[in-house]
Amino acid sequence: MLDIFNDTAADYERIERMMALGSGSWYRRRSLLDSGLVPGMTVLDIGVGTGLVAREAAQITGDPTLVTGVDPSVGMVTHAKVPSGVRLLAGSAESIPAPDHSADLLSMGYALRHISDLPIAFREFYRVLKPGGRLCLLEITRPENVFYRALLKFYMRGLIPLVASVVGRRRGMPKLMRYYWDTIEACAPPAAIMAAISAAGFIEVRQHIDMTIFSRYFARKPL
Ligand SMILES: C[S@@+](CC[C@H](N)C(=O)[O-])C[C@H]1O[C@@H](n2cnc3c(N)ncnc32)[C@H](O)[C@@H]1O
């Protein structure tokens, strides 16, 4: 699986712009603010990729040295564009290279469906957050409605690879989009995700869904 991210890392942000229709940075920033991120907080961004969430976090905190990004893909981290001061570490959601109780906020943008064992990851999130720390997870949710599901599948597996192959001549794109769609289809449903977050010890667990496919999960570690 990591090969896919390594091979397509150089194109990731272009692909993301096509998929999110340009709303990506704004949406990530909005979500961080909605989860309670304010200047001066320390942030761990898991599945940092090329830094789309970490860049917004660095701006909001006002100090890039407060932000640490973690990702298992060397390719993604190599292509990351983050402000100087943001630390980038090799690691995964299941094994975060950070001490216990060290972050005010843990964010994860669109990596949840790539995690094989959610309970292990959520326990790890709980471990690294300070008491009162916040969780902000973004993920694409498979639409319940069959028409919207078919539309999204066509968009991701048909239209985007076609446009990308014409515009960018990218050979890895169909493989990446197939993988994206397969992981969206196989992703745990929102109720199971929220139950697993609660089971890890978090409180105030809630989901916001936007445009029937974009889910934001917020929660807090008790004081
Ligand atoms: C779709 S990209 C998202 C990147 C970025 N967070 C964003 O918002 O655009 C998914 C990222 O999750 C990473 N990833 C895959 N498996 C992971 C895991 N088990 N733990 C943490 N990150 C993982 C991939 O390497 C990739 O960089």
Short mmCIF file of C-alpha atoms and ligand atoms in Angstrom, two decimals:
data_model
loop_
_atom_site.label_atom_id
_atom_site.label_comp_id
_atom_site.label_asym_id
_atom_site.label_seq_id
_atom_site.Cartn_x
_atom_site.Cartn_y
_atom_site.Cartn_z
CA MET A 1 0.00 0.00 0.00
CA LEU A 2 2.81 2.44 0.81
CA ASP A 3 4.14 1.99 -2.74
CA ILE A 4 1.03 3.71 -4.07
CA PHE A 5 1.66 6.78 -1.91
CA ASN A 6 5.39 6.77 -2.62
CA ASP A 7 4.83 6.51 -6.38
CA THR A 8 2.19 9.23 -6.63
CA ALA A 9 3.48 11.62 -3.96
CA ALA A 10 4.78 14.17 -6.48
CA ASP A 11 1.25 14.50 -7.91
CA TYR A 12 -0.70 14.22 -4.70
CA GLU A 13 -1.62 17.89 -4.31
CA ARG A 14 -2.70 18.19 -7.94
CA ILE A 15 -4.88 15.11 -7.56
CA GLU A 16 -6.28 16.46 -4.33
CA ARG A 17 -7.19 19.78 -5.98
CA MET A 18 -9.14 17.91 -8.65
CA MET A 19 -10.90 15.71 -6.13
CA ALA A 20 -11.79 18.46 -3.68
CA LEU A 21 -12.56 20.98 -6.41
CA GLY A 22 -10.20 23.45 -4.80
CA SER A 23 -11.90 23.47 -1.39
CA GLY A 24 -9.16 21.42 0.28
CA SER A 25 -7.10 23.95 2.22
CA TRP A 26 -10.11 26.00 3.24
CA TYR A 27 -11.96 22.90 4.47
CA ARG A 28 -8.98 21.62 6.45
CA ARG A 29 -8.49 25.02 8.08
CA ARG A 30 -12.21 25.31 8.90
CA SER A 31 -12.14 21.85 10.49
CA LEU A 32 -9.12 22.64 12.66
CA LEU A 33 -10.78 25.84 13.86
CA ASP A 34 -14.06 24.00 14.53
CA SER A 35 -12.19 21.40 16.58
CA GLY A 36 -10.93 24.17 18.87
CA LEU A 37 -7.41 24.84 17.57
CA VAL A 38 -6.14 28.23 18.73
CA PRO A 39 -2.74 29.98 18.70
CA GLY A 40 -0.14 28.44 20.99
CA MET A 41 -1.46 24.86 20.91
CA THR A 42 0.78 21.90 20.03
CA VAL A 43 -0.44 19.76 17.12
CA LEU A 44 0.31 16.23 15.96
CA ASP A 45 -0.85 15.70 12.39
CA ILE A 46 -1.01 12.00 11.60
CA GLY A 47 -0.84 10.88 7.97
CA VAL A 48 0.65 14.29 7.21
CA GLY A 49 1.29 13.40 3.57
CA THR A 50 2.50 16.47 1.69
CA GLY A 51 1.41 18.73 4.53
CA LEU A 52 -2.03 20.02 3.57
CA VAL A 53 -3.38 19.87 7.14
CA ALA A 54 -0.05 20.70 8.82
CA ARG A 55 0.32 23.93 6.82
CA GLU A 56 -3.06 25.17 8.03
CA ALA A 57 -2.27 24.09 11.59
CA ALA A 58 1.03 26.00 11.51
CA GLN A 59 -0.77 29.15 10.41
CA ILE A 60 -3.42 28.90 13.10
CA THR A 61 -1.03 28.10 15.94
CA GLY A 62 1.15 30.99 14.82
CA ASP A 63 4.32 28.97 15.39
CA PRO A 64 5.37 26.14 13.02
CA THR A 65 7.59 24.59 15.72
CA LEU A 66 4.41 23.62 17.57
CA VAL A 67 3.36 21.32 14.71
CA THR A 68 4.66 17.79 14.10
CA GLY A 69 3.66 15.67 11.11
CA VAL A 70 3.85 11.87 11.12
CA ASP A 71 3.60 9.57 8.08
CA PRO A 72 4.82 6.09 7.09
CA SER A 73 5.41 7.08 3.43
CA VAL A 74 8.90 8.40 2.74
CA GLY A 75 7.73 9.61 -0.67
CA MET A 76 4.92 11.74 0.76
CA VAL A 77 7.13 13.28 3.42
CA THR A 78 9.87 13.99 0.85
CA HIS A 79 7.37 15.98 -1.20
CA ALA A 80 5.90 17.76 1.81
CA LYS A 81 5.74 21.54 1.60
CA VAL A 82 5.54 22.78 5.15
CA PRO A 83 6.80 25.98 6.77
CA SER A 84 10.26 25.79 8.27
CA GLY A 85 9.97 24.64 11.88
CA VAL A 86 7.30 21.97 11.30
CA ARG A 87 8.83 18.61 12.26
CA LEU A 88 8.20 15.61 10.01
CA LEU A 89 8.64 12.15 11.51
CA ALA A 90 8.39 8.60 10.20
CA GLY A 91 5.62 6.72 12.00
CA SER A 92 2.02 5.65 11.74
CA ALA A 93 -1.31 6.09 13.47
CA GLU A 94 -0.74 2.75 15.19
CA SER A 95 2.74 3.75 16.40
CA ILE A 96 3.25 7.47 16.92
CA PRO A 97 6.78 8.64 17.72
CA ALA A 98 5.65 11.07 20.43
CA PRO A 99 5.64 10.95 24.24
CA ASP A 100 2.50 10.37 26.31
CA HIS A 101 0.33 13.47 26.96
CA SER A 102 2.33 15.69 24.59
CA ALA A 103 -0.17 17.29 22.18
CA ASP A 104 -3.09 19.68 22.56
CA LEU A 105 -4.65 18.57 19.29
CA LEU A 106 -4.32 15.53 17.06
CA SER A 107 -5.45 15.88 13.47
CA MET A 108 -5.64 13.31 10.70
CA GLY A 109 -6.74 14.18 7.16
CA TYR A 110 -8.01 11.37 4.94
CA ALA A 111 -5.78 8.64 6.36
CA LEU A 112 -8.34 6.89 8.55
CA ARG A 113 -9.45 4.49 5.84
CA HIS A 114 -5.85 3.35 5.34
CA ILE A 115 -5.52 2.19 8.95
CA SER A 116 -5.88 -1.53 9.45
CA ASP A 117 -6.70 -1.49 13.17
CA LEU A 118 -8.73 1.52 14.30
CA PRO A 119 -8.93 0.58 18.02
CA ILE A 120 -5.12 0.45 18.21
CA ALA A 121 -4.82 3.81 16.45
CA PHE A 122 -7.44 5.50 18.65
CA ARG A 123 -5.75 4.20 21.82
CA GLU A 124 -2.51 5.64 20.47
CA PHE A 125 -4.24 9.00 19.82
CA TYR A 126 -5.50 8.95 23.40
CA ARG A 127 -2.01 8.21 24.73
CA VAL A 128 -0.28 11.12 22.99
CA LEU A 129 -2.96 13.74 23.74
CA LYS A 130 -2.84 15.84 26.89
CA PRO A 131 -5.85 15.67 29.21
CA GLY A 132 -8.48 17.87 27.58
CA GLY A 133 -6.76 17.42 24.19
CA ARG A 134 -8.78 17.56 20.99
CA LEU A 135 -9.24 15.15 18.12
CA CYS A 136 -10.00 16.28 14.56
CA LEU A 137 -10.33 13.51 11.94
CA LEU A 138 -11.35 14.06 8.33
CA GLU A 139 -12.47 11.26 6.06
CA ILE A 140 -14.50 10.54 2.96
CA THR A 141 -17.62 8.54 3.76
CA ARG A 142 -19.25 6.21 1.30
CA PRO A 143 -22.65 7.76 0.42
CA GLU A 144 -25.66 5.75 1.61
CA ASN A 145 -27.67 6.79 -1.41
CA VAL A 146 -26.97 4.42 -4.35
CA PHE A 147 -27.17 7.21 -6.92
CA TYR A 148 -24.61 9.40 -5.12
CA ARG A 149 -22.44 6.33 -4.55
CA ALA A 150 -22.44 5.49 -8.26
CA LEU A 151 -21.71 9.13 -9.10
CA LEU A 152 -18.75 9.27 -6.72
CA LYS A 153 -17.42 5.97 -8.05
CA PHE A 154 -17.64 7.25 -11.63
CA TYR A 155 -15.96 10.52 -10.63
CA MET A 156 -13.08 8.83 -8.81
CA ARG A 157 -12.51 5.78 -10.96
CA GLY A 158 -13.55 7.13 -14.34
CA LEU A 159 -13.39 10.88 -14.67
CA ILE A 160 -10.39 11.87 -12.54
CA PRO A 161 -7.99 9.23 -13.96
CA LEU A 162 -9.11 10.20 -17.47
CA VAL A 163 -8.55 13.94 -16.93
CA ALA A 164 -5.26 13.27 -15.14
CA SER A 165 -3.95 11.04 -17.89
CA VAL A 166 -4.72 13.75 -20.47
CA VAL A 167 -3.45 16.69 -18.41
CA GLY A 168 -0.64 15.13 -16.46
CA ARG A 169 0.21 11.90 -18.30
CA ARG A 170 0.35 10.17 -14.90
CA ARG A 171 0.49 6.40 -15.13
CA GLY A 172 -0.04 5.80 -11.41
CA MET A 173 -3.33 7.67 -11.31
CA PRO A 174 -5.79 4.86 -12.19
CA LYS A 175 -4.13 2.63 -9.60
CA LEU A 176 -4.32 5.33 -6.94
CA MET A 177 -7.96 6.11 -7.69
CA ARG A 178 -8.87 2.43 -7.65
CA TYR A 179 -7.19 2.14 -4.28
CA TYR A 180 -8.98 5.28 -3.03
CA TRP A 181 -12.35 3.96 -4.11
CA ASP A 182 -11.71 0.50 -2.68
CA THR A 183 -10.71 1.98 0.69
CA ILE A 184 -13.75 4.28 0.71
CA GLU A 185 -16.02 1.29 0.04
CA ALA A 186 -14.28 -0.77 2.72
CA CYS A 187 -14.04 2.00 5.32
CA ALA A 188 -15.81 1.42 8.63
CA PRO A 189 -19.18 3.23 8.76
CA PRO A 190 -19.44 6.45 10.82
CA ALA A 191 -21.29 4.74 13.71
CA ALA A 192 -18.50 2.16 14.06
CA ILE A 193 -15.82 4.86 13.86
CA MET A 194 -17.51 6.91 16.59
CA ALA A 195 -18.00 3.81 18.75
CA ALA A 196 -14.29 2.99 18.44
CA ILE A 197 -13.32 6.58 19.33
CA SER A 198 -15.54 6.40 22.43
CA ALA A 199 -14.19 2.97 23.35
CA ALA A 200 -10.67 4.44 23.40
CA GLY A 201 -11.83 6.79 26.18
CA PHE A 202 -12.74 9.96 24.29
CA ILE A 203 -15.78 12.06 25.18
CA GLU A 204 -17.95 14.52 23.24
CA VAL A 205 -17.56 12.37 20.12
CA ARG A 206 -19.44 13.82 17.17
CA GLN A 207 -19.57 13.63 13.38
CA HIS A 208 -20.34 16.41 10.91
CA ILE A 209 -21.10 15.38 7.38
CA ASP A 210 -20.77 17.80 4.48
CA MET A 211 -22.01 17.28 0.91
CA THR A 212 -22.98 13.69 1.88
CA ILE A 213 -19.37 12.47 1.57
CA PHE A 214 -17.01 14.58 3.70
CA SER A 215 -17.02 13.48 7.34
CA ARG A 216 -15.39 15.33 10.20
CA TYR A 217 -15.06 13.56 13.55
CA PHE A 218 -14.41 15.63 16.65
CA ALA A 219 -13.78 14.40 20.20
CA ARG A 220 -12.00 15.35 23.41
CA LYS A 221 -9.87 13.49 25.91
CA PRO A 222 -11.32 13.96 29.41
CA LEU A 223 -9.46 16.26 31.84
C1 LIG B 1 -4.79 10.66 1.24
S1 LIG B 1 -3.27 11.02 2.02
C2 LIG B 1 -3.70 12.38 3.08
C3 LIG B 1 -2.60 13.38 3.29
C4 LIG B 1 -2.97 14.63 4.08
N1 LIG B 1 -3.27 14.33 5.46
C5 LIG B 1 -4.13 15.39 3.49
O1 LIG B 1 -5.01 15.84 4.23
O2 LIG B 1 -4.11 15.62 2.28
C6 LIG B 1 -3.16 9.67 3.16
C7 LIG B 1 -1.86 9.63 3.91
O3 LIG B 1 -1.98 8.65 4.94
C8 LIG B 1 -0.74 8.00 5.05
N2 LIG B 1 -0.96 6.71 5.73
C9 LIG B 1 -1.19 5.50 5.20
N3 LIG B 1 -1.30 4.57 6.17
C10 LIG B 1 -1.14 5.24 7.36
C11 LIG B 1 -1.13 4.83 8.71
N4 LIG B 1 -1.34 3.55 9.07
N5 LIG B 1 -0.91 5.77 9.65
C12 LIG B 1 -0.72 7.06 9.31
N6 LIG B 1 -0.72 7.51 8.03
C13 LIG B 1 -0.93 6.60 7.07
C14 LIG B 1 -0.24 7.88 3.62
O4 LIG B 1 1.14 7.64 3.55
C15 LIG B 1 -0.65 9.24 3.07
O5 LIG B 1 0.37 10.18 3.22
#
